[in-house]
JSON list of C-alpha atoms in Angstrom, two decimals:
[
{"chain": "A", "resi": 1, "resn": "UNK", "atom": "CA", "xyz": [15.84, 61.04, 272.21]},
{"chain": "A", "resi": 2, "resn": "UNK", "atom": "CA", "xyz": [14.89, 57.22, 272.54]},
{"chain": "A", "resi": 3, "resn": "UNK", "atom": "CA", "xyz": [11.34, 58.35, 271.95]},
{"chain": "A", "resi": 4, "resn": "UNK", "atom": "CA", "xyz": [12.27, 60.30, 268.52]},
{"chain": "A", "resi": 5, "resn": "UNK", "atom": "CA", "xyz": [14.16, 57.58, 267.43]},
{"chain": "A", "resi": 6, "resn": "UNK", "atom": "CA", "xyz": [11.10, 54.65, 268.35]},
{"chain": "A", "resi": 7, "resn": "UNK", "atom": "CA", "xyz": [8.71, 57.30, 266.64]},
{"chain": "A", "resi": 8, "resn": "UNK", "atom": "CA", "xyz": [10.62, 57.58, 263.34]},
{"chain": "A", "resi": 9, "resn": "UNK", "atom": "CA", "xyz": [10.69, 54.09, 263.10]},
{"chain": "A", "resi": 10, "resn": "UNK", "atom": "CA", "xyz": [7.36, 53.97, 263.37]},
{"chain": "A", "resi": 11, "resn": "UNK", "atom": "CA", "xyz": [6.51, 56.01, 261.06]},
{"chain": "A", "resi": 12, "resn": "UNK", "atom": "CA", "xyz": [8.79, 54.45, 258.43]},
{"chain": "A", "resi": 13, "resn": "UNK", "atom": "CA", "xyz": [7.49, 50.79, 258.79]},
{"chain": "A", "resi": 14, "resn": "UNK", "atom": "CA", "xyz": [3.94, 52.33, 258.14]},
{"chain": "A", "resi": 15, "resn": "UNK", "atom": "CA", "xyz": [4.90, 53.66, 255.46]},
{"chain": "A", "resi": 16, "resn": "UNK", "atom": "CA", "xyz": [6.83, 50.61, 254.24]},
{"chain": "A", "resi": 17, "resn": "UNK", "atom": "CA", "xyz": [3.45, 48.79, 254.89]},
{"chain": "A", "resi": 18, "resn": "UNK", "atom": "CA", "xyz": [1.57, 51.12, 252.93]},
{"chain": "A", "resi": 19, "resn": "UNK", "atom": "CA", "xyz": [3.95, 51.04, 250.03]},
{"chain": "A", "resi": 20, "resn": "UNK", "atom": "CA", "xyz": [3.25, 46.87, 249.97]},
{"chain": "A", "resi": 21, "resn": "UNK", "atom": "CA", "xyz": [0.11, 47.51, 250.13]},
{"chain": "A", "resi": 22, "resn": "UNK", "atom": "CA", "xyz": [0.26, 49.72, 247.21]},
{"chain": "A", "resi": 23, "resn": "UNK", "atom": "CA", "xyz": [2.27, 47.29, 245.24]},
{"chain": "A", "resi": 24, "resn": "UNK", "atom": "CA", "xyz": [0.09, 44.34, 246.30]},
{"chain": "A", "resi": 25, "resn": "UNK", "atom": "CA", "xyz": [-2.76, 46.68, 244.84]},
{"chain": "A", "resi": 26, "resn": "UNK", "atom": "CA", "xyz": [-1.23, 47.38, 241.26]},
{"chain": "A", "resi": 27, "resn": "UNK", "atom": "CA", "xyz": [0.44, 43.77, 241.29]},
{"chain": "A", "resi": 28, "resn": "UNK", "atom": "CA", "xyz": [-3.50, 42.52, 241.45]},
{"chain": "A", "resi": 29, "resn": "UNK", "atom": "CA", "xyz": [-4.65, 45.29, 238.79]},
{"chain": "A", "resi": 30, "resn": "UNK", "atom": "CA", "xyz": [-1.51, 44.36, 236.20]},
{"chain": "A", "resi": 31, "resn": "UNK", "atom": "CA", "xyz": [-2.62, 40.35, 237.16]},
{"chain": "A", "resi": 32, "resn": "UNK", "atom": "CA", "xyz": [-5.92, 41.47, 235.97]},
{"chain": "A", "resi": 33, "resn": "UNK", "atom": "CA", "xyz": [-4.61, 43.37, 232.65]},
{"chain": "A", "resi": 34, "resn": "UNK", "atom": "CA", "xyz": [-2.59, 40.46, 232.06]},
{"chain": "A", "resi": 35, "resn": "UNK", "atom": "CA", "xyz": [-5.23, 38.28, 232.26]},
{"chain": "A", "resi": 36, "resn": "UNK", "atom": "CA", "xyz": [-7.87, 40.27, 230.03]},
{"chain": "A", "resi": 37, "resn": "UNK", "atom": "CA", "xyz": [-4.88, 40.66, 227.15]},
{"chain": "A", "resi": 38, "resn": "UNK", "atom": "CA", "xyz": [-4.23, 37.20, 227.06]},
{"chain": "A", "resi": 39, "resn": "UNK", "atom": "CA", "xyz": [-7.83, 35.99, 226.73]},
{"chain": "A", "resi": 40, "resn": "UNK", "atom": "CA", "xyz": [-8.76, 39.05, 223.70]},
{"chain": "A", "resi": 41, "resn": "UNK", "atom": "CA", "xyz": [-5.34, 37.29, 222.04]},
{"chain": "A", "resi": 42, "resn": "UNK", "atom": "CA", "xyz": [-6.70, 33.79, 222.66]},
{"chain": "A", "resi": 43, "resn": "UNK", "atom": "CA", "xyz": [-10.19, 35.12, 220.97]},
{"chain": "A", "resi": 44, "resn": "UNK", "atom": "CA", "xyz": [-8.35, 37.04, 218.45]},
{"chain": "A", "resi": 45, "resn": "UNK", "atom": "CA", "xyz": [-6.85, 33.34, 217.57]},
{"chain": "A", "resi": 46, "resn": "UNK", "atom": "CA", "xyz": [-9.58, 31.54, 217.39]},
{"chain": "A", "resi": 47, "resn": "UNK", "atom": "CA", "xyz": [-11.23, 34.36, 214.79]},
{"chain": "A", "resi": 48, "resn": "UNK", "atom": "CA", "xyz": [-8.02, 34.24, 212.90]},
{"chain": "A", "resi": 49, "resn": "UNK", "atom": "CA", "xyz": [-8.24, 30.42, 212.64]},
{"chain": "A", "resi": 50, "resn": "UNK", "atom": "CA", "xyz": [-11.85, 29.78, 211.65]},
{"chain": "A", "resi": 51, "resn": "UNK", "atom": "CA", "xyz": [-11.48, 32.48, 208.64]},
{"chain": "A", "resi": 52, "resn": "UNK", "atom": "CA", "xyz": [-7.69, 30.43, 207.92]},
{"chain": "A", "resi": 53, "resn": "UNK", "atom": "CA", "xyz": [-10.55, 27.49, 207.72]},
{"chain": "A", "resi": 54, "resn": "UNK", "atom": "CA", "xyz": [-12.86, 28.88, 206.12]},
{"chain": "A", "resi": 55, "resn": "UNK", "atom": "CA", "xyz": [-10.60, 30.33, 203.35]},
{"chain": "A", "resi": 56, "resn": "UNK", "atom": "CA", "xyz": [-8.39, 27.14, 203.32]},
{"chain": "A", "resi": 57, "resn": "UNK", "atom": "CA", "xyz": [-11.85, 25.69, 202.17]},
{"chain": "A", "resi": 58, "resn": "UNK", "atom": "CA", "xyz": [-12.47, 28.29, 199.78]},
{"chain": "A", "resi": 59, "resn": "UNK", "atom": "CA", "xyz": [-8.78, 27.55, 197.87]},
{"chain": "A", "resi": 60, "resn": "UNK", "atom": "CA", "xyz": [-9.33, 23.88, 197.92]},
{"chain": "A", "resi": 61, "resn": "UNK", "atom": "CA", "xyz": [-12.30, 24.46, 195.62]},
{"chain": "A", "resi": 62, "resn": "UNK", "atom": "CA", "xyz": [-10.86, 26.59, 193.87]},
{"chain": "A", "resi": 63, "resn": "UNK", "atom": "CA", "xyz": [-7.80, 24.46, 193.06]},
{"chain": "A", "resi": 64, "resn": "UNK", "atom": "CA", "xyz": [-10.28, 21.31, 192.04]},
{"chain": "A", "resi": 65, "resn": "UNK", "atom": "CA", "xyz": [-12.19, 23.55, 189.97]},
{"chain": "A", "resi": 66, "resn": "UNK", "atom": "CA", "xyz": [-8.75, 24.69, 188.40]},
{"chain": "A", "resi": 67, "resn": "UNK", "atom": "CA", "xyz": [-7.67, 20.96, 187.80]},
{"chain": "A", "resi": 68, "resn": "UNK", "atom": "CA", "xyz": [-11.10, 20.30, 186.48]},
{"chain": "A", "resi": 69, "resn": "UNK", "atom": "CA", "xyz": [-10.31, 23.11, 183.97]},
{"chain": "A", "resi": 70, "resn": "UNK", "atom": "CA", "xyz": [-7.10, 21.69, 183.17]},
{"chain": "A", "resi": 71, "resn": "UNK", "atom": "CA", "xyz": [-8.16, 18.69, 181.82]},
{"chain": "A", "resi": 72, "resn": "UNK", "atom": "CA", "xyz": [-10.07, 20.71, 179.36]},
{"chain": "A", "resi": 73, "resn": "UNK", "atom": "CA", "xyz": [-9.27, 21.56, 175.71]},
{"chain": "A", "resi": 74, "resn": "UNK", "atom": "CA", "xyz": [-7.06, 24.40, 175.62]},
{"chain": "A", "resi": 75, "resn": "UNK", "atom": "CA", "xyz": [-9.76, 26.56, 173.98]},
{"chain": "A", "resi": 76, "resn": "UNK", "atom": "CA", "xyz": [-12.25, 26.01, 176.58]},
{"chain": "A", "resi": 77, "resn": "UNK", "atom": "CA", "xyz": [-9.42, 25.93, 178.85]},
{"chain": "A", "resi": 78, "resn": "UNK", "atom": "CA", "xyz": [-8.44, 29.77, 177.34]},
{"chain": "A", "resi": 79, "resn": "UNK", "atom": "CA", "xyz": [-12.33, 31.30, 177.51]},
{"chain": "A", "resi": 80, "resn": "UNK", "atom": "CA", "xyz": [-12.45, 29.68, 181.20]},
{"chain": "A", "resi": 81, "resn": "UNK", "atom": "CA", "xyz": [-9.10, 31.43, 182.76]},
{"chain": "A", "resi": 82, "resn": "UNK", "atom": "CA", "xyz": [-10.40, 34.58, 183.48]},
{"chain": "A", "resi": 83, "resn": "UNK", "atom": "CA", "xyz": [-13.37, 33.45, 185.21]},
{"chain": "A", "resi": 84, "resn": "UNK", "atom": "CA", "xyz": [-11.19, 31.73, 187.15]},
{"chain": "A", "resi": 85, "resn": "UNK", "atom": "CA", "xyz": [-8.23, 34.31, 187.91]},
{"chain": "A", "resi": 86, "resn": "UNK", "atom": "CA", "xyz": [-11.31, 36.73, 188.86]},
{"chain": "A", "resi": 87, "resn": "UNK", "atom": "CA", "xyz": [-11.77, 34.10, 191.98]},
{"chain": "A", "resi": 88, "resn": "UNK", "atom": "CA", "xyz": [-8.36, 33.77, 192.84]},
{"chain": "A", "resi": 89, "resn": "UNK", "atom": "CA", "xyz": [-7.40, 37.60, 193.19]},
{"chain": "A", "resi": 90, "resn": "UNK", "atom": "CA", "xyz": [-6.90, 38.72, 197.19]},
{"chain": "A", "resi": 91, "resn": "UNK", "atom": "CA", "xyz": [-9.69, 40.60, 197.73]},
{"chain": "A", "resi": 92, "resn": "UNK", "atom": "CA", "xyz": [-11.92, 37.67, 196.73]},
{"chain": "A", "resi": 93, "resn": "UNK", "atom": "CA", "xyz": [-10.28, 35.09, 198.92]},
{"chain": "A", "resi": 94, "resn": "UNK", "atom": "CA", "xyz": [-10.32, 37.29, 201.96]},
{"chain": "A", "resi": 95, "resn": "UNK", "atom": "CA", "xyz": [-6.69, 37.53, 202.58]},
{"chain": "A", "resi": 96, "resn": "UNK", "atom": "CA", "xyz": [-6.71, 41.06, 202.98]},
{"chain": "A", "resi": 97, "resn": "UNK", "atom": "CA", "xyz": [-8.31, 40.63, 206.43]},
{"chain": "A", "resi": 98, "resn": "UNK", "atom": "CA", "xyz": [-5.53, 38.98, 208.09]},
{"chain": "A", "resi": 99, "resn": "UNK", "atom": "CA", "xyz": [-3.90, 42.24, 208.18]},
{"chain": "A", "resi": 100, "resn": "UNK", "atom": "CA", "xyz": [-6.47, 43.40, 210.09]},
{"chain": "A", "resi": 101, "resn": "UNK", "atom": "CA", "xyz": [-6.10, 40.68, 212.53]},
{"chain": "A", "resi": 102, "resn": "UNK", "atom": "CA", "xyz": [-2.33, 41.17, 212.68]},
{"chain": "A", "resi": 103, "resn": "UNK", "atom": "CA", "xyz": [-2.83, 44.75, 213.85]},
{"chain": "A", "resi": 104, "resn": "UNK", "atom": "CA", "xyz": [-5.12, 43.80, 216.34]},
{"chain": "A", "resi": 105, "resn": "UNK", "atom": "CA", "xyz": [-3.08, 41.55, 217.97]},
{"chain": "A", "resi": 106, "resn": "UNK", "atom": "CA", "xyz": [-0.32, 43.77, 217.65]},
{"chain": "A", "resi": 107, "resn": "UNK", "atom": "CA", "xyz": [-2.52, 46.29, 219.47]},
{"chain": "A", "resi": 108, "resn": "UNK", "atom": "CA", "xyz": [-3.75, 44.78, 222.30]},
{"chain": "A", "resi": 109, "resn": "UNK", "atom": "CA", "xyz": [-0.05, 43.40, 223.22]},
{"chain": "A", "resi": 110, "resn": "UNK", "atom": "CA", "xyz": [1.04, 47.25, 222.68]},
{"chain": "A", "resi": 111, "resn": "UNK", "atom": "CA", "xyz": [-1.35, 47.86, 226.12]}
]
């Protein structure tokens, strides 16, 4: 009886040891995940910021140009504006693409 009892022990700390081994496993492969998630967000940031930049760039010339125009006649001022409203719209500025980021992002944290 002693002998059943020593066995079954046995038997369940190896099986406790292979469960921690287990978990030691996928705690090292989630580490990893973790890890590879956090750096695509941190790149992912950095994209996002240099086009923020670059476009921040883009609507401070546009606003001198704009203030230029404004100093104008209002008839020159009137033949100017849609040259100038033709530059400002969305698709011209690149906002649009921070969307795009946004669902990345959004993405890779869903993993």
């Amino acid at each position: 009886m002693l002998d059943l009892i020593q066995k079954e022990r046995e038997n369940t700390v190896a099986e406790f040891r292979e469960l921690r081994r287990w978990l030691e496993e996928q705690k090292k492969l989630l580490l990893v995940r973790t890890k590879k998630t956090k750096n695509e967000i941190v790149a992912i940031r950095h994209i996002g910021l240099a086009k923020v930049k670059e476009e921040l760039s883009s609507l401070e010339d546009l606003i001198q140009e704009m203030e230029k125009k404004h100093q104008q006649p209002a008839s020159k001022l009137l033949q100017d504006i849609g040259s100038v409203l033709e530059k400002a719209t969305l698709e011209n500025l690149g906002l649009h693409r921070y969307q795009c980021v946004s669902e990345k992002r959004h993405e890779t944290i869903q993993r």
